[in-house]
Amino acid sequence: METIRLRKGLDLKLKGEPQKKVLKTITPEVVAVLPSDFKGVTPRLLVKEGDTVKAGQFVFADKKCEQIGFSSPVSGTVKAIVRGEKRKLLSVDITPDATTQYAQFEPIAEVSKATREDIQQRLLESGLWANIIQRPYGTIAKPTDTPKAIVISAFNSAPLAADINFAIKDDVDAIQIAVNALAKFTTGKVYVNVNAEGNASPLTRLQNVQLTAFKGPHPAGNVGVQIAHLCPIGKGDIVWTIKPQALTAIGKLLSKGIYDVQRVIAISGNRAKEQCYVKCLPGTPVKDIVAAVGVKEEVKVYGEKIGVRYISGNPLCGENVGENGFLGFYDDTVTLISEGNYRELFGWAKLIRTKKYSFSKSYFSWLTPKKRYNADSNTNGGVRPFVVSGLYEKVLPMDIYPVYLLKAIITEDIEKMEQFGIYEVLPEDLALCEYVCPSKQDVCKIVQDGIDLMLKEMA
Amino acid sequence: MGNFILKTIDKLKPTFSKGGKLGWLHSTFEAFETFAAVPATTTKGKIHIKDCVDLKRVMSTVIFALIPPFLFGMWNTGYQHSLAFGLDWGLLQNVWFGFYKVLPLLIVSYVVGLGIEFAVAQARGEEVNEGFLVTGFIIPMIMPIDIPLWVLALSVAFAVIFGKEIFGGTGMNIWNPALLARAFVFFAYPSVISGDTIWIEGLTKAAAPVVDGFSGATPLATLAETGVAGHSFLDMFIGWIPGSFGETSALAILIGAAILLFSGVASWKIMLSCLAGAVGMAFVADSANVWNHLVMGGFAFGAVYMATDPVSSSQTEVGKWIYGFLIGVLCIILRLFNPGYREGMMLAILLMNTMAPLIDWCVVRPSIRRREKRAAVTN
């Protein structure tokens, strides 16, 4: 197995890493399917309030490609169809049955002998297809495309994120079936990338894949960074990516014929009373998930009582879903950190700021490299133009000049965006650039705007 | 105390917010508010945490690094004055005299510069940027102490308006604003910034001849006339020689450089390559004075504080090597072969500021080529 060593990046040491134990299985009172989880999808609703659905039955489909549907993870009754402004579909809420009724799909006994068409049909009709994400742009893969490679990152390197090795430790057989099936879709290889550090990944046992170990700080676990080192995307290339837990679901679908997307997720962050793992379904209310451990309510920072931020995902790539939000379709972590709506008197002028970490050596947190910090959502300063140069490059292990790319996006210059690598990045890959930026630029939003512009212009 | 400040801010805020009685001053109010306390703004997007460093910290680190040469400049102003007029002053008298003389320059620089910055921020409805806190501190340091205040005020206004604001403000400028102020004085009021008397406070206006045999000439001037520096290397390294307020002491500047490099605020690549360029060029063209060139005139100050300005310097890491090296080379060339103006550092940096985007373009090009090569389709 080849090891690729990345030197650039940053491992943030935050308080609230999850302990390796599965506490319980969450049984929610309601489960939501959210169109906002799926980038670029315009939903066509296929159910109405009061309908009964089975696990694996579509609740809505993509208007632009009706083959791609989005399934209910449970069987039950459609409790509510929630709409927002201009009747925009916000969520389909489903009350689960006591025992799950699965929609039946035809299992495939021997994946190695099946054709791409057979497998594709199962993935599409069950709704698992939505797990396959394409690069460029990070949208759901098109069934008509043939990617030049399929790349799977088998580890998270982001702070407070779930340990995938732990979450999928019992699923290797199902994942093997899934990678065998996915191999039919590409003319190239199926890459599985594991962490060179820490415990050996159970996925090193996989056959029929190209295993690579990545060594180095975050974002070494980001699939976009890995693609840049394995099979860089040029204009016109398509690479597919998929998360390990979706592979488990695909394996179960092909072997048993059911849509079972239950997964092991982490509850992390300093505002959770206990940090651990639980089993649950995507679309489970965050409130039900965190009820398993409890939330630290009374926390004061600089004399001000501050609230909790509920993130579906991790602090460097996640959605602020709020207390009443739901676990995202693709997410494997729920992170609870403090909100940052406090004022710190002369914070910027303090010689040493003991409560905060900085990548910059103008503070002295580099003297205590092992210390862990409480995360909060304060921006720690106001937005300014780009001033400092050479900083983003220190945390981005890719052949990209980030500021050039960002300026090309800001000026909406498509040709320059192509030249500076818009096809190779998603916002999550530049998350650390935004983190370290002293000008507090919304780097990830700029990247997303660039991708949206490309989608619009290239459509 | 802390609570008092926060409460006062809360009390005043409605008056200065949009719709309040003094709402048109909201940018100014916010500047003071965020100076007193890091604001309570929170992240909005998919990234939920941000580093605790901000531009205020970066800029205040630079100011911190400017303090050693500033303190030395205060002392040296008094010391040079006492030498020229045959006064027997002690340390405190020298420092007090320098402080008394530089204070008006500092006040004029900040009042004029910040006044324009605040007005522009107000007009644009943006937050006030911290950039001028550094520029306004540097400008008096690179001027002769005897500069008339109205010339200083004009040069600051020129630098801020034409060097910065017309390009869009902090972060958008092509040239280092402080150097532009100096260049303005040099080209618009050459009499103010040349000759041998302007470097020492009081010498220009002195009616009676000063101490016998005293020359206020800077080493660069002496070098141009006689081919030798006229001061020992050690004198010039320590800096008790005539020159601009903050530029004379290489020693004090080295302390500042250590702060900048240690905190990572300035690029070590630019400083090192600038040094290498100057040493290399001096070896070729003026081998007798190789080491003197590093401690004479504005070289050290320019290499440490001006060439490293992140906005006007090269943006790419490879580009920084080229950019710094060429500044060093050009500085020596200008010093040796340009009879009109002996100090080459200012022009060298301004010229390379202009060239920096071109250097970057050449550096970025291979990455674009690689990308074009692996493109599966061409349009």
Coordinates of N, CA and C in Angstrom, one line a residue, chain A residues 99-295:
Chain A
T99 N -42.4 -1.2 14.0 CA -41.5 -2.0 13.3 C -41.4 -1.6 11.9
T100 N -40.2 -1.6 11.4 CA -40.0 -1.1 10.0 C -40.4 -2.0 8.9
Q101 N -41.2 -1.5 8.0 CA -41.6 -2.3 6.8 C -40.7 -1.8 5.7
Y102 N -39.9 -2.7 5.1 CA -39.0 -2.3 4.0 C -39.6 -2.5 2.7
A103 N -39.5 -1.6 1.8 CA -39.8 -1.8 0.4 C -38.9 -2.9 -0.1
Q104 N -39.4 -3.8 -0.9 CA -38.5 -5.0 -1.3 C -37.9 -4.7 -2.7
F105 N -36.6 -4.8 -2.8 CA -35.9 -4.8 -4.1 C -35.3 -6.1 -4.3
E106 N -35.0 -6.4 -5.6 CA -34.5 -7.7 -5.9 C -33.0 -7.8 -5.5
P107 N -32.6 -8.7 -4.6 CA -31.2 -8.7 -4.3 C -30.4 -9.3 -5.5
I108 N -29.1 -9.0 -5.5 CA -28.2 -9.5 -6.5 C -27.3 -10.5 -5.8
A109 N -27.4 -11.8 -6.2 CA -26.7 -12.8 -5.5 C -25.2 -12.7 -5.7
E110 N -24.8 -12.5 -7.0 CA -23.4 -12.4 -7.3 C -23.1 -11.1 -8.0
V111 N -22.6 -10.2 -7.2 CA -22.4 -8.9 -7.8 C -21.4 -8.9 -8.9
S112 N -20.4 -9.8 -8.8 CA -19.3 -9.8 -9.8 C -19.9 -10.2 -11.2
K113 N -21.0 -10.9 -11.2 CA -21.6 -11.3 -12.5 C -22.6 -10.3 -13.0
A114 N -23.1 -9.4 -12.1 CA -24.1 -8.5 -12.5 C -23.6 -7.5 -13.5
T115 N -24.5 -6.8 -14.2 CA -24.1 -5.7 -15.1 C -24.2 -4.4 -14.4
R116 N -23.6 -3.4 -15.0 CA -23.8 -2.0 -14.5 C -25.3 -1.7 -14.5
E117 N -26.0 -2.0 -15.5 CA -27.4 -1.6 -15.6 C -28.2 -2.2 -14.4
D118 N -28.0 -3.5 -14.1 CA -28.7 -4.1 -13.0 C -28.5 -3.3 -11.7
I119 N -27.2 -3.1 -11.5 CA -26.8 -2.4 -10.2 C -27.4 -1.0 -10.2
Q120 N -27.2 -0.3 -11.3 CA -27.7 1.0 -11.4 C -29.2 1.1 -11.1
Q121 N -29.9 0.2 -11.7 CA -31.3 0.1 -11.5 C -31.7 0.0 -10.0
R122 N -31.0 -0.9 -9.3 CA -31.3 -1.1 -7.8 C -31.0 0.2 -7.1
L123 N -29.8 0.8 -7.4 CA -29.4 2.1 -6.7 C -30.4 3.2 -6.9
L124 N -30.9 3.3 -8.2 CA -31.8 4.4 -8.5 C -33.2 4.1 -7.9
E125 N -33.7 2.9 -8.0 CA -35.1 2.7 -7.5 C -35.2 2.7 -6.0
S126 N -34.1 2.4 -5.4 CA -34.1 2.4 -3.9 C -33.9 3.8 -3.3
G127 N -33.3 4.7 -4.1 CA -33.0 6.0 -3.6 C -31.5 6.1 -3.0
L128 N -30.8 5.1 -3.1 CA -29.4 5.1 -2.6 C -28.5 5.9 -3.5
W129 N -28.9 6.0 -4.8 CA -28.1 6.7 -5.8 C -27.6 8.1 -5.3
A130 N -28.5 8.7 -4.5 CA -28.2 10.1 -4.1 C -26.9 10.2 -3.2
N131 N -26.4 9.0 -2.8 CA -25.2 9.0 -2.0 C -24.0 9.2 -2.9
I132 N -24.1 9.0 -4.2 CA -23.0 9.1 -5.1 C -22.8 10.5 -5.5
I133 N -21.7 11.1 -5.1 CA -21.5 12.6 -5.4 C -20.4 12.7 -6.4
Q134 N -20.6 13.5 -7.4 CA -19.6 13.7 -8.4 C -18.7 14.9 -8.2
R135 N -17.5 14.8 -8.7 CA -16.6 16.0 -8.8 C -16.5 16.3 -10.3
P136 N -16.4 17.4 -10.8 CA -16.5 18.7 -10.1 C -17.9 19.0 -9.5
Y137 N -18.0 20.0 -8.7 CA -19.2 20.7 -8.2 C -19.9 20.0 -7.0
G138 N -19.6 18.7 -6.7 CA -20.2 18.1 -5.5 C -21.7 17.9 -5.6
T139 N -22.2 17.7 -6.8 CA -23.6 17.4 -7.0 C -23.8 15.9 -7.1
I140 N -25.1 15.5 -7.0 CA -25.4 14.0 -7.2 C -25.0 13.6 -8.6
A141 N -24.3 12.4 -8.6 CA -23.8 11.9 -9.9 C -24.9 11.7 -10.9
K142 N -24.6 11.9 -12.2 CA -25.6 11.6 -13.3 C -25.5 10.2 -13.7
P143 N -26.7 9.5 -13.8 CA -26.6 8.1 -14.1 C -26.0 7.8 -15.5
T144 N -26.0 8.8 -16.3 CA -25.5 8.6 -17.7 C -24.0 8.7 -17.8
D145 N -23.3 9.2 -16.7 CA -21.9 9.4 -16.8 C -21.1 8.2 -16.5
T146 N -19.9 8.1 -17.0 CA -18.9 7.1 -16.6 C -17.7 7.8 -16.0
P147 N -17.5 7.7 -14.7 CA -16.4 8.5 -14.1 C -15.0 7.8 -14.4
K148 N -14.0 8.7 -14.3 CA -12.7 8.1 -14.6 C -12.1 7.4 -13.3
A149 N -12.7 7.6 -12.2 CA -12.3 6.9 -11.0 C -13.4 7.1 -10.0
I150 N -13.5 6.2 -9.0 CA -14.3 6.4 -7.8 C -13.4 6.4 -6.6
V151 N -13.6 7.5 -5.8 CA -12.6 7.7 -4.7 C -13.4 7.7 -3.4
I152 N -13.0 6.9 -2.5 CA -13.6 6.8 -1.2 C -12.6 7.2 -0.1
S153 N -12.9 8.2 0.7 CA -12.1 8.5 1.9 C -12.6 7.7 3.1
A154 N -11.8 6.9 3.6 CA -12.2 6.0 4.8 C -11.8 6.6 6.1
F155 N -11.5 7.9 6.1 CA -11.3 8.6 7.4 C -11.6 10.1 7.4
N156 N -12.1 10.5 8.5 CA -12.3 12.0 8.7 C -11.0 12.5 9.4
S157 N -10.6 13.6 8.9 CA -9.4 14.3 9.6 C -9.9 15.6 10.3
A158 N -11.1 16.0 10.1 CA -11.6 17.2 10.6 C -11.7 17.1 12.2
P159 N -11.6 18.2 12.9 CA -11.7 18.1 14.3 C -13.1 17.7 14.8
L160 N -13.2 16.9 15.8 CA -14.4 16.5 16.4 C -15.3 15.5 15.5
A161 N -14.8 15.2 14.3 CA -15.6 14.4 13.4 C -15.6 12.9 13.9
A162 N -16.6 12.1 13.5 CA -16.7 10.7 13.8 C -15.5 10.0 13.3
D163 N -15.1 8.9 14.1 CA -14.0 8.1 13.6 C -14.6 7.0 12.8
I164 N -14.4 7.1 11.5 CA -15.0 6.1 10.5 C -14.6 4.7 10.8
N165 N -13.4 4.5 11.2 CA -12.9 3.1 11.5 C -13.8 2.5 12.5
F166 N -14.2 3.3 13.5 CA -15.0 2.7 14.6 C -16.5 2.6 14.1
A167 N -16.9 3.5 13.4 CA -18.3 3.5 12.9 C -18.7 2.4 12.0
I168 N -17.7 1.9 11.2 CA -18.0 0.9 10.2 C -17.3 -0.4 10.5
K169 N -16.9 -0.6 11.7 CA -16.0 -1.7 12.0 C -16.7 -3.1 11.7
D170 N -18.1 -3.1 11.8 CA -18.8 -4.4 11.6 C -19.3 -4.5 10.1
D171 N -19.0 -3.6 9.3 CA -19.6 -3.5 8.0 C -18.7 -3.9 6.8
V172 N -17.6 -4.5 7.1 CA -16.6 -4.6 6.0 C -17.2 -5.5 4.9
D173 N -18.0 -6.6 5.2 CA -18.5 -7.4 4.2 C -19.5 -6.7 3.3
A174 N -20.3 -5.9 3.9 CA -21.3 -5.1 3.1 C -20.5 -4.2 2.2
I175 N -19.5 -3.5 2.7 CA -18.7 -2.6 1.9 C -18.0 -3.2 0.8
Q176 N -17.5 -4.5 1.0 CA -16.9 -5.2 -0.1 C -17.9 -5.4 -1.2
I177 N -19.1 -5.8 -0.9 CA -20.1 -6.0 -2.0 C -20.3 -4.7 -2.7
A178 N -20.4 -3.6 -2.0 CA -20.6 -2.3 -2.6 C -19.5 -1.8 -3.5
V179 N -18.2 -2.0 -3.1 CA -17.1 -1.6 -3.9 C -17.1 -2.5 -5.2
N180 N -17.4 -3.7 -5.0 CA -17.4 -4.6 -6.2 C -18.4 -4.1 -7.2
A181 N -19.6 -3.7 -6.6 CA -20.6 -3.2 -7.5 C -20.2 -1.9 -8.2
L182 N -19.6 -1.0 -7.4 CA -19.3 0.3 -8.0 C -18.2 0.2 -9.0
A183 N -17.3 -0.8 -8.9 CA -16.2 -1.0 -9.8 C -16.8 -1.1 -11.3
K184 N -18.0 -1.5 -11.4 CA -18.6 -1.7 -12.7 C -18.9 -0.3 -13.4
F185 N -18.9 0.7 -12.6 CA -19.3 2.0 -13.2 C -18.2 2.8 -13.7
T186 N -17.0 2.5 -13.4 CA -15.8 3.3 -13.8 C -14.9 2.6 -14.7
T187 N -14.3 3.3 -15.6 CA -13.2 2.8 -16.5 C -11.9 2.7 -15.7
G188 N -11.8 3.4 -14.6 CA -10.6 3.4 -13.9 C -10.7 2.6 -12.6
K189 N -10.1 3.1 -11.6 CA -10.0 2.3 -10.4 C -11.0 2.8 -9.3
V190 N -11.3 1.9 -8.3 CA -12.0 2.4 -7.1 C -10.9 2.6 -6.1
Y191 N -10.7 3.8 -5.7 CA -9.7 4.1 -4.7 C -10.3 4.1 -3.3
V192 N -9.7 3.4 -2.3 CA -10.1 3.6 -0.9 C -8.9 4.1 -0.2
N193 N -9.1 5.2 0.5 CA -7.9 5.9 1.2 C -8.1 5.8 2.7
V194 N -7.1 5.3 3.3 CA -7.1 5.1 4.8 C -6.1 6.0 5.4
N195 N -6.3 6.1 6.7 CA -5.4 7.0 7.5 C -4.1 6.2 7.8
A196 N -3.0 6.8 7.5 CA -1.7 6.1 7.8 C -1.4 6.1 9.3
E197 N -2.0 7.0 10.0 CA -1.8 7.1 11.4 C -2.9 6.4 12.2
G198 N -2.7 6.1 13.5 CA -3.7 5.6 14.3 C -3.9 4.1 14.0
N199 N -5.1 3.6 14.5 CA -5.4 2.2 14.3 C -5.6 1.9 12.8
A200 N -5.2 0.7 12.4 CA -5.4 0.3 11.0 C -6.9 0.2 10.7
S201 N -7.2 0.7 9.5 CA -8.6 0.7 9.1 C -9.1 -0.7 8.8
P202 N -10.3 -1.1 9.2 CA -10.8 -2.4 8.8 C -10.9 -2.5 7.3
L203 N -10.9 -1.4 6.6 CA -11.1 -1.4 5.2 C -9.8 -1.8 4.4
T204 N -8.7 -2.0 5.2 CA -7.5 -2.4 4.5 C -7.7 -3.9 4.1
R205 N -8.7 -4.6 4.6 CA -9.0 -5.9 4.2 C -9.7 -6.0 2.8
L206 N -10.2 -4.9 2.3 CA -11.0 -4.9 1.1 C -10.2 -5.4 -0.1
Q207 N -10.8 -6.2 -1.0 CA -10.3 -6.7 -2.2 C -10.8 -5.8 -3.4
N208 N -10.1 -5.9 -4.5 CA -10.6 -5.3 -5.7 C -10.7 -3.8 -5.7
V209 N -9.8 -3.2 -4.8 CA -9.8 -1.7 -4.8 C -8.3 -1.3 -4.7
Q210 N -8.0 -0.1 -5.0 CA -6.7 0.5 -4.9 C -6.6 1.2 -3.5
L211 N -5.8 0.6 -2.6 CA -5.7 1.1 -1.3 C -4.5 2.1 -1.2
T212 N -4.8 3.3 -0.6 CA -3.7 4.2 -0.4 C -3.8 4.8 1.0
A213 N -2.7 5.0 1.6 CA -2.7 5.6 3.0 C -2.3 7.0 2.8
F214 N -3.0 7.9 3.6 CA -2.6 9.3 3.6 C -2.2 9.6 5.0
K215 N -1.0 10.4 5.0 CA -0.4 10.7 6.3 C -0.4 12.2 6.3
G216 N -0.8 12.8 7.4 CA -0.6 14.3 7.6 C -1.9 14.9 8.2
P217 N -1.8 16.2 8.5 CA -2.9 16.8 9.2 C -4.1 17.1 8.3
H218 N -5.2 17.5 8.9 CA -6.4 17.8 8.2 C -6.0 18.9 7.1
P219 N -6.5 18.9 5.9 CA -7.6 18.1 5.3 C -7.1 16.8 4.6
A220 N -6.2 16.1 5.2 CA -5.8 14.8 4.5 C -6.9 13.9 4.3
G221 N -7.9 13.9 5.2 CA -9.1 13.0 5.1 C -10.1 13.5 4.1
N222 N -10.0 14.7 3.6 CA -11.0 15.2 2.6 C -10.8 14.5 1.3
V223 N -11.9 14.0 0.7 CA -11.8 13.3 -0.5 C -11.3 14.2 -1.7
G224 N -11.6 15.4 -1.6 CA -11.1 16.4 -2.7 C -9.6 16.5 -2.7
V225 N -9.0 16.5 -1.5 CA -7.5 16.6 -1.4 C -6.9 15.3 -1.9
Q226 N -7.6 14.2 -1.6 CA -7.0 12.9 -2.0 C -7.1 12.7 -3.5
I227 N -8.2 13.2 -4.1 CA -8.3 13.1 -5.5 C -7.2 13.9 -6.2
A228 N -6.9 15.1 -5.6 CA -5.8 15.9 -6.2 C -4.5 15.2 -6.3
H229 N -4.3 14.2 -5.3 CA -3.0 13.5 -5.3 C -3.1 12.2 -6.1
L230 N -4.3 11.6 -6.3 CA -4.4 10.3 -6.9 C -4.8 10.4 -8.4
C231 N -5.8 11.2 -8.7 CA -6.2 11.3 -10.1 C -6.8 12.7 -10.3
P232 N -6.0 13.7 -10.4 CA -6.5 15.1 -10.4 C -7.5 15.3 -11.5
I233 N -8.5 16.2 -11.2 CA -9.5 16.4 -12.1 C -9.2 17.5 -13.1
G234 N -9.2 17.2 -14.4 CA -9.1 18.2 -15.4 C -10.4 18.6 -15.9
K235 N -10.4 19.6 -16.8 CA -11.7 20.0 -17.4 C -12.3 18.9 -18.2
G236 N -13.5 18.6 -17.9 CA -14.2 17.5 -18.6 C -14.1 16.1 -17.9
D237 N -13.2 16.0 -16.9 CA -13.2 14.8 -16.1 C -14.3 14.7 -15.1
I238 N -14.7 13.5 -14.8 CA -15.7 13.3 -13.7 C -15.1 12.2 -12.8
V239 N -15.1 12.5 -11.5 CA -14.8 11.5 -10.5 C -15.9 11.4 -9.6
W240 N -16.2 10.2 -9.1 CA -17.3 10.0 -8.2 C -16.8 9.8 -6.8
T241 N -17.5 10.2 -5.8 CA -17.1 10.0 -4.4 C -18.3 9.5 -3.7
I242 N -18.0 8.7 -2.6 CA -19.1 8.2 -1.8 C -18.5 7.9 -0.4
K243 N -19.4 8.1 0.6 CA -18.9 7.9 1.9 C -19.0 6.5 2.4
P244 N -18.1 6.0 3.3 CA -18.1 4.6 3.6 C -19.5 4.1 4.2
Q245 N -20.2 5.0 4.9 CA -21.4 4.5 5.5 C -22.5 4.3 4.4
A246 N -22.4 5.0 3.3 CA -23.3 4.8 2.2 C -23.0 3.5 1.6
L247 N -21.7 3.1 1.6 CA -21.3 1.8 1.0 C -22.0 0.7 1.8
T248 N -22.0 0.8 3.1 CA -22.7 -0.2 3.9 C -24.1 -0.4 3.5
A249 N -24.8 0.8 3.3 CA -26.2 0.7 2.8 C -26.3 0.0 1.5
I250 N -25.4 0.4 0.6 CA -25.5 -0.3 -0.8 C -25.2 -1.8 -0.7
G251 N -24.3 -2.2 0.2 CA -24.0 -3.6 0.4 C -25.3 -4.3 0.9
K252 N -26.0 -3.7 1.8 CA -27.2 -4.3 2.4 C -28.3 -4.4 1.3
L253 N -28.4 -3.3 0.5 CA -29.4 -3.3 -0.5 C -29.1 -4.5 -1.5
L254 N -27.9 -4.6 -1.9 CA -27.6 -5.6 -3.0 C -27.7 -7.0 -2.4
S255 N -27.4 -7.2 -1.1 CA -27.4 -8.6 -0.6 C -28.8 -8.9 0.0
K256 N -29.5 -8.0 0.6 CA -30.8 -8.3 1.2 C -32.0 -7.7 0.5
G257 N -31.7 -6.7 -0.4 CA -32.8 -6.1 -1.1 C -33.6 -5.1 -0.2
I258 N -33.0 -4.5 0.8 CA -33.7 -3.5 1.6 C -32.9 -2.2 1.7
Y259 N -33.7 -1.1 2.0 CA -33.1 0.2 2.1 C -32.9 0.4 3.6
D260 N -31.7 0.0 4.1 CA -31.4 0.2 5.5 C -30.2 1.1 5.6
V261 N -30.5 2.4 6.0 CA -29.5 3.4 6.1 C -29.1 3.7 7.5
Q262 N -29.4 2.8 8.5 CA -29.0 3.1 9.8 C -27.5 3.2 9.9
R263 N -27.0 4.1 10.7 CA -25.6 4.3 10.7 C -25.1 4.7 12.2
V264 N -23.9 4.5 12.4 CA -23.3 4.9 13.7 C -22.8 6.3 13.5
I265 N -23.3 7.2 14.4 CA -22.8 8.6 14.3 C -22.2 9.0 15.6
A266 N -21.4 10.1 15.5 CA -20.8 10.6 16.7 C -21.5 11.8 17.3
I267 N -21.6 11.9 18.6 CA -22.0 13.1 19.2 C -20.8 13.7 19.8
S268 N -20.4 14.9 19.4 CA -19.2 15.5 19.9 C -19.3 17.0 20.2
G269 N -18.3 17.6 20.7 CA -18.3 19.0 21.1 C -18.4 19.2 22.5
N270 N -17.9 20.3 23.0 CA -17.8 20.6 24.4 C -19.1 20.9 25.1
R271 N -20.2 21.1 24.3 CA -21.4 21.4 24.9 C -22.3 20.1 25.1
A272 N -21.8 19.0 24.7 CA -22.5 17.7 25.0 C -22.0 17.3 26.3
K273 N -23.0 16.7 27.1 CA -22.5 16.3 28.5 C -21.6 15.1 28.4
E274 N -21.8 14.3 27.4 CA -21.0 13.1 27.1 C -20.8 13.0 25.6
Q275 N -19.6 12.6 25.2 CA -19.3 12.5 23.8 C -19.1 11.0 23.5
C276 N -20.0 10.5 22.6 CA -19.9 9.1 22.3 C -20.6 8.9 20.9
Y277 N -20.9 7.6 20.6 CA -21.6 7.3 19.4 C -22.9 6.7 19.6
V278 N -23.8 7.0 18.7 CA -25.2 6.4 18.8 C -25.5 5.8 17.4
K279 N -26.5 4.9 17.3 CA -27.0 4.4 16.0 C -28.3 5.2 15.7
C280 N -28.4 5.7 14.5 CA -29.6 6.4 14.1 C -29.7 6.5 12.6
L281 N -30.8 7.1 12.2 CA -31.1 7.2 10.7 C -30.8 8.7 10.3
P282 N -30.4 8.9 9.1 CA -30.4 10.3 8.6 C -31.8 10.9 8.7
G283 N -31.9 12.1 9.0 CA -33.2 12.7 9.2 C -33.8 12.7 10.6
T284 N -33.1 12.0 11.5 CA -33.5 12.0 12.9 C -33.3 13.4 13.5
P285 N -34.3 13.8 14.3 CA -34.2 15.2 14.9 C -32.9 15.2 15.8
V286 N -32.2 16.3 15.7 CA -31.0 16.5 16.5 C -31.3 16.4 18.0
K287 N -32.5 17.0 18.3 CA -33.0 17.0 19.7 C -33.0 15.6 20.3
D288 N -33.5 14.6 19.5 CA -33.6 13.3 20.0 C -32.2 12.6 20.1
I289 N -31.3 13.0 19.2 CA -30.0 12.5 19.2 C -29.3 12.9 20.5
V290 N -29.3 14.3 20.7 CA -28.5 14.8 21.8 C -29.2 14.5 23.2
A291 N -30.5 14.1 23.1 CA -31.2 13.7 24.4 C -30.5 12.5 25.0
A292 N -29.8 11.7 24.1 CA -29.1 10.5 24.6 C -28.0 10.8 25.6
V293 N -27.4 12.0 25.4 CA -26.3 12.4 26.3 C -26.6 13.6 27.2
G294 N -27.5 14.5 26.7 CA -27.8 15.7 27.4 C -26.8 16.9 27.0
V295 N -27.3 18.1 27.2 CA -26.6 19.3 26.7 C -26.2 20.1 27.9

